[in-house]
Tab-separated table of N, CA and C in Angstrom:
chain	number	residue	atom	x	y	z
A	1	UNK	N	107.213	56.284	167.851
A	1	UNK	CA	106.998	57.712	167.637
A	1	UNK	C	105.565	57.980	167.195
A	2	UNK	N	105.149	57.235	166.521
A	2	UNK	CA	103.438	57.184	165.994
A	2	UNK	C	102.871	57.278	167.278
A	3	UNK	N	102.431	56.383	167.911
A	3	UNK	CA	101.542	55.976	169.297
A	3	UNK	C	101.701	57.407	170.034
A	4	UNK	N	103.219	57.698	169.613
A	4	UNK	CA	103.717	59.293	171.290
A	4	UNK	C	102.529	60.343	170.300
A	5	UNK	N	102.542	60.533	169.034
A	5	UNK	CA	102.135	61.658	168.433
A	5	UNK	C	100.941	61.324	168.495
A	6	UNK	N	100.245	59.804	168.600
A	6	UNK	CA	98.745	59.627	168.353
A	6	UNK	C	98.132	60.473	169.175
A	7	UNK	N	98.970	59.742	170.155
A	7	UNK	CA	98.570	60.352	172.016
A	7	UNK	C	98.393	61.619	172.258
A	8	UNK	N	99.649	62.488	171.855
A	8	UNK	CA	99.460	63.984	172.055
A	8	UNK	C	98.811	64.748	170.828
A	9	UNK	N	98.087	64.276	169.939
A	9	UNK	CA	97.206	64.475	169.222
A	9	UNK	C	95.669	64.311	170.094
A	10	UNK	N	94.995	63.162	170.624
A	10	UNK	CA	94.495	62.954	171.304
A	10	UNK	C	93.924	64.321	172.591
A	11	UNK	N	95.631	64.686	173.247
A	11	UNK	CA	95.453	65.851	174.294
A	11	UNK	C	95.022	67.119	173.483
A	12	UNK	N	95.440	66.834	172.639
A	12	UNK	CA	95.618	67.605	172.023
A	12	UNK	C	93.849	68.144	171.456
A	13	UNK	N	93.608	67.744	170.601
A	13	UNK	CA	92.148	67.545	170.517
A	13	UNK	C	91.121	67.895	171.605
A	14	UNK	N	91.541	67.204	173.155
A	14	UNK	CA	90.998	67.404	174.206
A	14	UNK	C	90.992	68.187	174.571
A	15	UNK	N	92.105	69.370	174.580
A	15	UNK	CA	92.327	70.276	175.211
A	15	UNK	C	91.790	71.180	173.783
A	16	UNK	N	91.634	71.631	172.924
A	16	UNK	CA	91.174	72.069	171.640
A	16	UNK	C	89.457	72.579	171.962
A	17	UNK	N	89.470	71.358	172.392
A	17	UNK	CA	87.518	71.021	172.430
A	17	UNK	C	87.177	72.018	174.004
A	18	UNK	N	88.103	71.492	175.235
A	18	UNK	CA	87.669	72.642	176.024
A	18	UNK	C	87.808	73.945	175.788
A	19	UNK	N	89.133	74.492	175.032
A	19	UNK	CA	88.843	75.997	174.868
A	19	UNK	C	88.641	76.310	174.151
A	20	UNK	N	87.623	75.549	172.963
A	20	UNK	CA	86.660	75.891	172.088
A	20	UNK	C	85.060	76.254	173.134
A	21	UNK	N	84.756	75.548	174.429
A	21	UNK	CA	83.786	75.503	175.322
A	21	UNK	C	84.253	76.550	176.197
A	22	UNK	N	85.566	77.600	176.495
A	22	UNK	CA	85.595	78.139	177.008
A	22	UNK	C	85.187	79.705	175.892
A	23	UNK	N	85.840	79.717	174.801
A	23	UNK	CA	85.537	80.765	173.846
A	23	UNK	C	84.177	80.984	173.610
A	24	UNK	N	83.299	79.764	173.703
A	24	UNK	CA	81.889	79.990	173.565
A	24	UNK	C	81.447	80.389	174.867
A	25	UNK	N	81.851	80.076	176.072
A	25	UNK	CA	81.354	80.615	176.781
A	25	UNK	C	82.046	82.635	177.114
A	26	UNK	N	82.918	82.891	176.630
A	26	UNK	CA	83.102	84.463	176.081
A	26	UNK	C	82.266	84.731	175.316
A	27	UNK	N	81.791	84.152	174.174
A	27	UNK	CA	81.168	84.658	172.944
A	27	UNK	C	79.546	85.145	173.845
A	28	UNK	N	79.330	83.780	174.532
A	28	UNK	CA	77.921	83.968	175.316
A	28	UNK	C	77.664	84.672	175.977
A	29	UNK	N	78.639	84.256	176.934
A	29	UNK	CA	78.758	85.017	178.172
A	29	UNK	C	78.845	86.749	178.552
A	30	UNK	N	79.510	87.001	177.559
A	30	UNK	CA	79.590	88.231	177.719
A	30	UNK	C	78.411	88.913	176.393
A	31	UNK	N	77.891	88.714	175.488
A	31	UNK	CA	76.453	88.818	175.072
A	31	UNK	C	75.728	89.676	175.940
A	32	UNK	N	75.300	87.887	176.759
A	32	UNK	CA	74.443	87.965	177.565
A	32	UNK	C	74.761	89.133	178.836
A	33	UNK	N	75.611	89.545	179.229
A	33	UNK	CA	76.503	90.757	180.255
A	33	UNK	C	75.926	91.819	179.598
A	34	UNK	N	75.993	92.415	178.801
A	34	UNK	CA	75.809	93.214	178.040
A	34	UNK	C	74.861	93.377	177.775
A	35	UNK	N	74.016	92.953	177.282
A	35	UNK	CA	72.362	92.931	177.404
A	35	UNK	C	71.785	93.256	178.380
A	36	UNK	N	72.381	92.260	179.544
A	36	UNK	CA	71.804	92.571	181.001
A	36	UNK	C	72.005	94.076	181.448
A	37	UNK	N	73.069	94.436	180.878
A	37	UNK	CA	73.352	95.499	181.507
A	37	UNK	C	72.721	96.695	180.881
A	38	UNK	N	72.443	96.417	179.799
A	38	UNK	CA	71.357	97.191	178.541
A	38	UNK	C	70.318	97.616	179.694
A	39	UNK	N	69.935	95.945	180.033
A	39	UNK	CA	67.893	96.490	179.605
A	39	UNK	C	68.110	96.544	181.724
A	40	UNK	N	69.154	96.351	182.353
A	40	UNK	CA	68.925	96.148	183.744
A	40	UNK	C	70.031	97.039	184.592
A	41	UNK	N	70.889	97.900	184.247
A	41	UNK	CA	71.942	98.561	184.340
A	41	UNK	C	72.606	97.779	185.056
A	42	UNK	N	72.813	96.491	185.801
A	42	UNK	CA	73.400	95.412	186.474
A	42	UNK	C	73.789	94.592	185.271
A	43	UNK	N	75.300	94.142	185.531
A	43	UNK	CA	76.190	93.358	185.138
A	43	UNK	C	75.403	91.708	185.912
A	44	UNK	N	75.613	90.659	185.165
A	44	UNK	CA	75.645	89.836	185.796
A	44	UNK	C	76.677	89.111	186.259
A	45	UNK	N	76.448	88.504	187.827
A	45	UNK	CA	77.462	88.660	188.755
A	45	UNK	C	78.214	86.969	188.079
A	46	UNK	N	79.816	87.330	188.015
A	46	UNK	CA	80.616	86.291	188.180
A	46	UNK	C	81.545	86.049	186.240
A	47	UNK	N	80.356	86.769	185.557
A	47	UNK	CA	80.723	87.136	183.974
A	47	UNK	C	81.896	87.548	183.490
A	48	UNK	N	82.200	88.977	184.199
A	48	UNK	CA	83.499	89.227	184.097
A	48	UNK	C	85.011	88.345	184.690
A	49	UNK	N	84.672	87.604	186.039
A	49	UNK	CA	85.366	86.905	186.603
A	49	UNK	C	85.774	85.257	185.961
A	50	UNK	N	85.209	84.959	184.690
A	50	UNK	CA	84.531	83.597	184.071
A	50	UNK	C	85.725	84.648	182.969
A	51	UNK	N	84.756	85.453	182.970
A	51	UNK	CA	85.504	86.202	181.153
A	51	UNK	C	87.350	86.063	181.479
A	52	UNK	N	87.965	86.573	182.154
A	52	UNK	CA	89.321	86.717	182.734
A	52	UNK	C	89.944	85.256	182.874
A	53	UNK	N	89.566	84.391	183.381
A	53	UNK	CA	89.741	82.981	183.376
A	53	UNK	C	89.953	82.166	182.347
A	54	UNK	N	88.940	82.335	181.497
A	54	UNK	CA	88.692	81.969	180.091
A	54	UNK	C	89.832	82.752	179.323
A	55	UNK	N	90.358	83.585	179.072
A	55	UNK	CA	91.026	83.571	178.351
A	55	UNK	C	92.365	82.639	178.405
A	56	UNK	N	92.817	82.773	180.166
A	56	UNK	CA	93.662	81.737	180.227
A	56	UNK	C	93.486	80.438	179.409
A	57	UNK	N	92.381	80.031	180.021
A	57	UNK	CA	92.273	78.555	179.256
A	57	UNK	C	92.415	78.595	178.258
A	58	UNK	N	92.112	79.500	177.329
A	58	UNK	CA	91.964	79.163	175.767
A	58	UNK	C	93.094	79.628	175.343
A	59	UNK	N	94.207	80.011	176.259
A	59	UNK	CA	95.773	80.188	175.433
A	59	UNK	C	96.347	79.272	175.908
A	60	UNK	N	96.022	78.758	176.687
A	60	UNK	CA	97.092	77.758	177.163
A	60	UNK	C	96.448	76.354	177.088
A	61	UNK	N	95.310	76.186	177.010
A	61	UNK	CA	94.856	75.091	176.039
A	61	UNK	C	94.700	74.946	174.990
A	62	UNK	N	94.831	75.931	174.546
A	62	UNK	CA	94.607	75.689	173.179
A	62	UNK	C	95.779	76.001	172.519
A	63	UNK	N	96.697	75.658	172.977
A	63	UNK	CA	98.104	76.245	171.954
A	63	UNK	C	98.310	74.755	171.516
A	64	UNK	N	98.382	73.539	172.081
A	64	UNK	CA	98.728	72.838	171.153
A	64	UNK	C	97.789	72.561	169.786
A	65	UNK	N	96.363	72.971	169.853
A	65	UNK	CA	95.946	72.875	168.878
A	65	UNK	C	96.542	73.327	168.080
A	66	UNK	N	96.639	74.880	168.535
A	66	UNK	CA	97.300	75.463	166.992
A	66	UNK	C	98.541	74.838	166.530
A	67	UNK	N	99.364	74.350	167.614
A	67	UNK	CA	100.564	73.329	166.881
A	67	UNK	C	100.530	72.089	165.914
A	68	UNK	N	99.628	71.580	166.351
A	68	UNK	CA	99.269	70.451	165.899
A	68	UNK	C	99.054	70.698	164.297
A	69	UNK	N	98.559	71.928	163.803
A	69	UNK	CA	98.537	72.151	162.780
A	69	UNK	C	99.528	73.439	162.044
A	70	UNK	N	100.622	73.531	162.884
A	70	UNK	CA	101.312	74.549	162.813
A	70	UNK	C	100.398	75.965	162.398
A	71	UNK	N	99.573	76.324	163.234
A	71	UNK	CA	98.651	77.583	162.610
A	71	UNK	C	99.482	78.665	163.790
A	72	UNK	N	100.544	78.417	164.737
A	72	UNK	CA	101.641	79.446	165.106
A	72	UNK	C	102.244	80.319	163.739
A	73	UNK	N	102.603	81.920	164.580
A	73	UNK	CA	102.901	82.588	163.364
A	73	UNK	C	104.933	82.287	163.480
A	74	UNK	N	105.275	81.602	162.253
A	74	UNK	CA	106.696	81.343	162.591
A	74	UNK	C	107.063	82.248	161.216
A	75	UNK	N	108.727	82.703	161.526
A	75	UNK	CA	109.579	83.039	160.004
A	75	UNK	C	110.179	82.367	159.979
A	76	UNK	N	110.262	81.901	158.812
A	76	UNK	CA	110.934	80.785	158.341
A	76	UNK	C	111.639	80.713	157.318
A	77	UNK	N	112.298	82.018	157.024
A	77	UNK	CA	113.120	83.149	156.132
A	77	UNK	C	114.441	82.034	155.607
A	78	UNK	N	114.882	81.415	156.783
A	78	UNK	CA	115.995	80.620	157.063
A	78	UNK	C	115.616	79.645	156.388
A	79	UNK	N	114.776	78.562	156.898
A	79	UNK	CA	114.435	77.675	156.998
A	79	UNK	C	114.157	77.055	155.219
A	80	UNK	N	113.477	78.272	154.675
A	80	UNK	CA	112.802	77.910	153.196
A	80	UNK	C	113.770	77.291	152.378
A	81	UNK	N	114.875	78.107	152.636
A	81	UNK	CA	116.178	77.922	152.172
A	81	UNK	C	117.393	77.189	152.019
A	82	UNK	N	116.521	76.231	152.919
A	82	UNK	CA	117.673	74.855	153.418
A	82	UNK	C	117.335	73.675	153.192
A	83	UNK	N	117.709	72.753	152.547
A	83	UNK	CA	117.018	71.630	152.244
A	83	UNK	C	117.650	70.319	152.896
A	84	UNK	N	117.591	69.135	153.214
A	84	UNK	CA	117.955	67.857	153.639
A	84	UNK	C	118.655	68.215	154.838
A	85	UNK	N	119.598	67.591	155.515
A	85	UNK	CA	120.274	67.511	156.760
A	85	UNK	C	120.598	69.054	157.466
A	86	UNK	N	120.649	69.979	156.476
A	86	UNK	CA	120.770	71.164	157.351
A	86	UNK	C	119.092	71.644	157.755
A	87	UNK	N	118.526	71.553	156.987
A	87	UNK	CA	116.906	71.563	157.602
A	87	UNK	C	116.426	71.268	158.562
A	88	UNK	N	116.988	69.506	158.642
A	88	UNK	CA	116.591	69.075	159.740
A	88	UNK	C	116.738	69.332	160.880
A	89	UNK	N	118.359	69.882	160.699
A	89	UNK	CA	118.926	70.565	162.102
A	89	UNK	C	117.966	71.459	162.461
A	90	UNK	N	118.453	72.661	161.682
A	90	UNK	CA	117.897	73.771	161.926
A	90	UNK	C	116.288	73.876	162.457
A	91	UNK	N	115.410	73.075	161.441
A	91	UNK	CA	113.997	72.899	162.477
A	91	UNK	C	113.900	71.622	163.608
A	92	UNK	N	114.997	70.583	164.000
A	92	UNK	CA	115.206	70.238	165.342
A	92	UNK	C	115.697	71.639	166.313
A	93	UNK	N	116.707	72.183	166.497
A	93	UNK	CA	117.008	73.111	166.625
A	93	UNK	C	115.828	74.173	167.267
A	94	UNK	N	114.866	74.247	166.449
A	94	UNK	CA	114.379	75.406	166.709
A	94	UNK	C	113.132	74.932	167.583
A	95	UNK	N	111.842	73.582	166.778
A	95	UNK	CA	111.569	72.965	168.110
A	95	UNK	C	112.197	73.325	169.260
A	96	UNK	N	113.261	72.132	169.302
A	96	UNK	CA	113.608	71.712	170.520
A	96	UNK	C	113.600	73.392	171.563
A	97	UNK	N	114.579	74.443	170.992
A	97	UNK	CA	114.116	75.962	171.702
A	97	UNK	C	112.778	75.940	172.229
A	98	UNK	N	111.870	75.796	171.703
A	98	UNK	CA	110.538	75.918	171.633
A	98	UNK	C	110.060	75.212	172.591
A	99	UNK	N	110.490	73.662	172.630
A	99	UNK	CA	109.911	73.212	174.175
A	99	UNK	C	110.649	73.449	174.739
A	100	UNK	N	112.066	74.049	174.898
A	100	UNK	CA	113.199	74.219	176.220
A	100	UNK	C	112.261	75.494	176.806
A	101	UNK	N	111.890	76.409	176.392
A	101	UNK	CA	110.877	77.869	176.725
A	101	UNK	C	109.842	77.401	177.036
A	102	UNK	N	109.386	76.471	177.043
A	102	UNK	CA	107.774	76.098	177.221
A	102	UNK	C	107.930	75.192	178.408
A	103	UNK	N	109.292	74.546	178.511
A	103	UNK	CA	109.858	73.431	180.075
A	103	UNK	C	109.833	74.688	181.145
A	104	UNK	N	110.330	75.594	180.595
A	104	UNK	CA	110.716	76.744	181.508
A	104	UNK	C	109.789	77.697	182.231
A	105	UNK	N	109.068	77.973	181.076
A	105	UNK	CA	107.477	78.502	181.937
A	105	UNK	C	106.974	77.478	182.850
A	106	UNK	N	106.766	76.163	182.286
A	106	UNK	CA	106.367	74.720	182.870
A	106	UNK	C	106.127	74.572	184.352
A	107	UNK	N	108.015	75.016	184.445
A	107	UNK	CA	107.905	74.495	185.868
A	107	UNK	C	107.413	75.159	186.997
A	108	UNK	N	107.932	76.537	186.976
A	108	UNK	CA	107.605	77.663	187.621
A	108	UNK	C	105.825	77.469	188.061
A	109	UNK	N	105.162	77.675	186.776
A	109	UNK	CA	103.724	77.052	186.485
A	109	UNK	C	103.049	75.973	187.156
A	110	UNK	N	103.852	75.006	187.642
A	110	UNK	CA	103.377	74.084	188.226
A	110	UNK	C	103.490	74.302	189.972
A	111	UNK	N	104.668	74.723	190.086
A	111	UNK	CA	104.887	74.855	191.389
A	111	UNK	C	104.089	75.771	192.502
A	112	UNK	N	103.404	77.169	190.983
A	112	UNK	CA	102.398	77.864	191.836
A	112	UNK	C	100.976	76.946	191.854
A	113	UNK	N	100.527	76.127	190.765
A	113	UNK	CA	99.378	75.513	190.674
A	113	UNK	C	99.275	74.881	192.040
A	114	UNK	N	100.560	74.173	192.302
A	114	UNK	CA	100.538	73.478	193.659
A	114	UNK	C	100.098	74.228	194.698
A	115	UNK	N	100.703	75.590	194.997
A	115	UNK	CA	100.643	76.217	196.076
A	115	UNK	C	99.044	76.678	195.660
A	116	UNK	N	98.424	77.147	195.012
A	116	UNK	CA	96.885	77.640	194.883
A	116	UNK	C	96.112	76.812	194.906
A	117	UNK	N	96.432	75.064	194.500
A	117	UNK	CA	95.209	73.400	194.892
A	117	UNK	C	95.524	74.088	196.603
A	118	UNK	N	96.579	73.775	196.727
A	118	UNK	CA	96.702	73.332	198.652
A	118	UNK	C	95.995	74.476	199.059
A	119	UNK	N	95.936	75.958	198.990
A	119	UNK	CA	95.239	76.768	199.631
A	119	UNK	C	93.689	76.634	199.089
A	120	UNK	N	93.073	76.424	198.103
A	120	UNK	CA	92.213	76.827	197.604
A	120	UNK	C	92.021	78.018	196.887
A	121	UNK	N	92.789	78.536	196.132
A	121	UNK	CA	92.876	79.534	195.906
A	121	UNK	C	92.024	80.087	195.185
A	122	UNK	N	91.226	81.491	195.470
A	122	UNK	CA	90.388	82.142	194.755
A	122	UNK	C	90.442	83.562	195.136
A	123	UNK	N	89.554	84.263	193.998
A	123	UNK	CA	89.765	85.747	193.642
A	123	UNK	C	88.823	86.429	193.916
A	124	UNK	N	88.553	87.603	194.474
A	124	UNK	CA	87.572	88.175	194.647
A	124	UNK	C	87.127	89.363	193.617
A	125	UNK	N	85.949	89.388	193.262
A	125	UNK	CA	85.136	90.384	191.986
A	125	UNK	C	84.026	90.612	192.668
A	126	UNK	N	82.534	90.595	191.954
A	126	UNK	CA	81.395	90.607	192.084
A	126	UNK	C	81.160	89.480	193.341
A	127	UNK	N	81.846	88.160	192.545
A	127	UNK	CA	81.463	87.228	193.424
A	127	UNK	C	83.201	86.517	194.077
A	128	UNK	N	82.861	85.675	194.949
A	128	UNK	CA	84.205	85.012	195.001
A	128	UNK	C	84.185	83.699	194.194
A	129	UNK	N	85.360	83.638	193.295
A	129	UNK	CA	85.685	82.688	192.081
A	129	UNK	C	86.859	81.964	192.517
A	130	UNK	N	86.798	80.769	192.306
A	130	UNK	CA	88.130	80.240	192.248
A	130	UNK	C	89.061	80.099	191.626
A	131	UNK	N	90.238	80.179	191.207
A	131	UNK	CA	91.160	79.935	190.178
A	131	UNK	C	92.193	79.238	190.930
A	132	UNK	N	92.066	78.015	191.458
A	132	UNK	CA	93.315	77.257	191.605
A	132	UNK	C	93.113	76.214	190.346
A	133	UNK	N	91.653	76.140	189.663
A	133	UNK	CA	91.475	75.109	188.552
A	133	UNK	C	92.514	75.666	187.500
A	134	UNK	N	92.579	76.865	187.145
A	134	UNK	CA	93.322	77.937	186.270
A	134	UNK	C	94.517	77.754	185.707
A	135	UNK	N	94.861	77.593	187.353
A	135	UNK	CA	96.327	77.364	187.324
A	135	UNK	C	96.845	75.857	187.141
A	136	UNK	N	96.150	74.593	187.913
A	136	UNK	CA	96.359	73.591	187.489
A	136	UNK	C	96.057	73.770	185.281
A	137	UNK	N	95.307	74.121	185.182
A	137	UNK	CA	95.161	73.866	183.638
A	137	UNK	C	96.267	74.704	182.883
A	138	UNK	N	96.476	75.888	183.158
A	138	UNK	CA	98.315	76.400	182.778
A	138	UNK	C	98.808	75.662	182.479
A	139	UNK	N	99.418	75.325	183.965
A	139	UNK	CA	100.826	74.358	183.798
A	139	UNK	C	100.148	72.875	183.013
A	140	UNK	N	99.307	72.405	183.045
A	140	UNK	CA	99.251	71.097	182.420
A	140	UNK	C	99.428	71.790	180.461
A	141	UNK	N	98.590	72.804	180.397
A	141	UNK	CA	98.886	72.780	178.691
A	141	UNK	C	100.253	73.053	178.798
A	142	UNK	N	100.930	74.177	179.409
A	142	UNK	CA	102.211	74.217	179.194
A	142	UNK	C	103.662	73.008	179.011
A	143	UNK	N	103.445	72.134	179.927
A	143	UNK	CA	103.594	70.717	180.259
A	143	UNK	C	103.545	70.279	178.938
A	144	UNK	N	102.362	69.828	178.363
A	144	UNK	CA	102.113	68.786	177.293
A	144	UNK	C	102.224	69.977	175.952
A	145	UNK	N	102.325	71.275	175.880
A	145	UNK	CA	102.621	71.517	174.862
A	145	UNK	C	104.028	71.638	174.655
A	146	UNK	N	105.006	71.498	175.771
A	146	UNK	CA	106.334	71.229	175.336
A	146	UNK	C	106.646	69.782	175.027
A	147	UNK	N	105.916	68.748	175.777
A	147	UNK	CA	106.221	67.574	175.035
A	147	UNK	C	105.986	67.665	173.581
A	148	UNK	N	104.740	68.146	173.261
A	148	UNK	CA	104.699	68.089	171.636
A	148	UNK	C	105.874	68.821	171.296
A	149	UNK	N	106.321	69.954	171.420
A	149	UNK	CA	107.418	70.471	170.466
A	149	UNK	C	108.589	69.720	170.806
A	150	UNK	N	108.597	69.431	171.925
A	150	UNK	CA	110.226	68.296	171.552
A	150	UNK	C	109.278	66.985	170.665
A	151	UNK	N	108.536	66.536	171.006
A	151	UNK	CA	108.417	65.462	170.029
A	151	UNK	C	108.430	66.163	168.456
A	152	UNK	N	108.041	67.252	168.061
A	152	UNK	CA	108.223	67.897	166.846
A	152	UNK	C	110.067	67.879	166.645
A	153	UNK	N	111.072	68.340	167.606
A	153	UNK	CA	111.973	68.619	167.579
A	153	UNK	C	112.715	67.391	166.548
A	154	UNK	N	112.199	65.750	167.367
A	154	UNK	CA	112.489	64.532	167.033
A	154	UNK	C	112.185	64.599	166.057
A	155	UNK	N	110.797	64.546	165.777
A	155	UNK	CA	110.130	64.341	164.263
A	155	UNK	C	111.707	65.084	163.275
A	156	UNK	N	111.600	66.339	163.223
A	156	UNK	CA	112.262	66.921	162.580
A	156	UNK	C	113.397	66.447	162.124
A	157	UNK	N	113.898	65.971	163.482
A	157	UNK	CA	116.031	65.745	162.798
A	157	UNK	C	115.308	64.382	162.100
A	158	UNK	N	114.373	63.450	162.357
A	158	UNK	CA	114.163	62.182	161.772
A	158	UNK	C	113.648	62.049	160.604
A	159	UNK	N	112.760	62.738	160.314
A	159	UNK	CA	111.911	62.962	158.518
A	159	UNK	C	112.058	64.485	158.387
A	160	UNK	N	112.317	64.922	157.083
A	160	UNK	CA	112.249	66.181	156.855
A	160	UNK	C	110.872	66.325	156.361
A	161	UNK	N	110.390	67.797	156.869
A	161	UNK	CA	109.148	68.407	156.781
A	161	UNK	C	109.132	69.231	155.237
A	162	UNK	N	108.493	69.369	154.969
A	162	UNK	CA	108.590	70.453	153.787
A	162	UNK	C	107.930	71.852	154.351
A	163	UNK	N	108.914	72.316	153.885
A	163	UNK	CA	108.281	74.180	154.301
A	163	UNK	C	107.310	74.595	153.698
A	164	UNK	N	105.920	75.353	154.173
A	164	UNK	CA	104.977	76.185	153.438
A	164	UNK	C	105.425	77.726	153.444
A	165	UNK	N	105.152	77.846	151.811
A	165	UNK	CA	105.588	79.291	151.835
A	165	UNK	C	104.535	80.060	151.841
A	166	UNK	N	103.778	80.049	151.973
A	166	UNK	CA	102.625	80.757	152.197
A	166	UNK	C	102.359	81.945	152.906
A	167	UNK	N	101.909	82.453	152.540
A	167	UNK	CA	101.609	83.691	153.849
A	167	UNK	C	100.238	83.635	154.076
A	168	UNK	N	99.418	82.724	153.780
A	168	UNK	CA	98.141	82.619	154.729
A	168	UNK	C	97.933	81.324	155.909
A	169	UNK	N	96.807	80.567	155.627
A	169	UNK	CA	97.050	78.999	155.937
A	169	UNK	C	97.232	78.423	154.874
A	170	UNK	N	98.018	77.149	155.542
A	170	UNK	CA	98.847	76.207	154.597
A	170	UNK	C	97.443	75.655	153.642
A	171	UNK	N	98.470	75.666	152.250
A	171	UNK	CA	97.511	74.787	151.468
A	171	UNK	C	98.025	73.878	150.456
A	172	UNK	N	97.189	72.590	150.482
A	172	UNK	CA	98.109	71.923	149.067
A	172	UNK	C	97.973	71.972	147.936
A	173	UNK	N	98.958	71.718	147.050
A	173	UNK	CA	98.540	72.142	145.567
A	173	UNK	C	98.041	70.931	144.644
């Protein structure tokens, strides 16, 4: 179970770091759009089409980051309240939901990625853009962020977690 979590820690990270490189390129990117369009009344071409893309990536790559550190907004009203073997259930339980919804987007997700690699698929704006990369990167975070929550699911019924009651980010005392 260590090595599975090292691993999807690892993707995890990986995928973290690109849509940290995709957010900077929003932060930039569109700056720089804006400016241009200041001092040149022209947009620069392909910005907005990059901007739209990018957000994909950075939700769907970047969600296991936020798992990884549980920075998802969960209630856990239930949960605070339960201690040893019913806990465990209950947050196996709720994981496991969590990647059964995330298998489910998954597949669907993959099956169009397929159909948009084989065509080449791209969009037309300013310029013509591709997004069959888009879609392959979807379904792959979607993919590996349900492995993590069933592997969370496991974790769960196997060691109990302790609940943060917090209402900001978690902190220790």
């Amino acid at each position: 179970m260590n090595k599975t979590k090292k691993a999807l820690k690892l993707v995890s990270d990986v995928f973290g770091v690109v849509a940290a490189l995709f957010l900077a390129f929003l932060m930039f990117g569109i700056t720089a759009d804006v400016v241009a369009r200041a001092l040149t009344g022209d947009p620069i071409s392909g910005v907005f089409e990059m901007s739209e893309l990018s957000l994909v990536m950075i939700v769907f790559l970047g969600a296991m980051w936020g798992q990884q550190d549980r920075a998802h907004i969960r209630v856990n009203i239930l949960s605070t309240r339960l201690s040893g073997l019913p806990h465990r259930i209950a947050m196996g339980f709720a994981w496991g939901c969590g990647a059964l919804a995330l298998l489910m987007l998954a597949w669907p997700a993959t099956q169009e990625a397929i159909y948009s690699i084989s065509i080449w698929e791209f969009r037309w704006g300013y310029i013509q853009v591709p997004i069959w990369w888009t879609k392959a990167g979807l379904a792959l975070g979607l993919w590996f962020a349900a492995m993590q929550m069933a592997v969370h699911a496991i974790a769960a019924l196997v060691e109990d977690e302790p609940e943060t009651t917090t209402t900001g980010p978690a902190t220790e005392a």
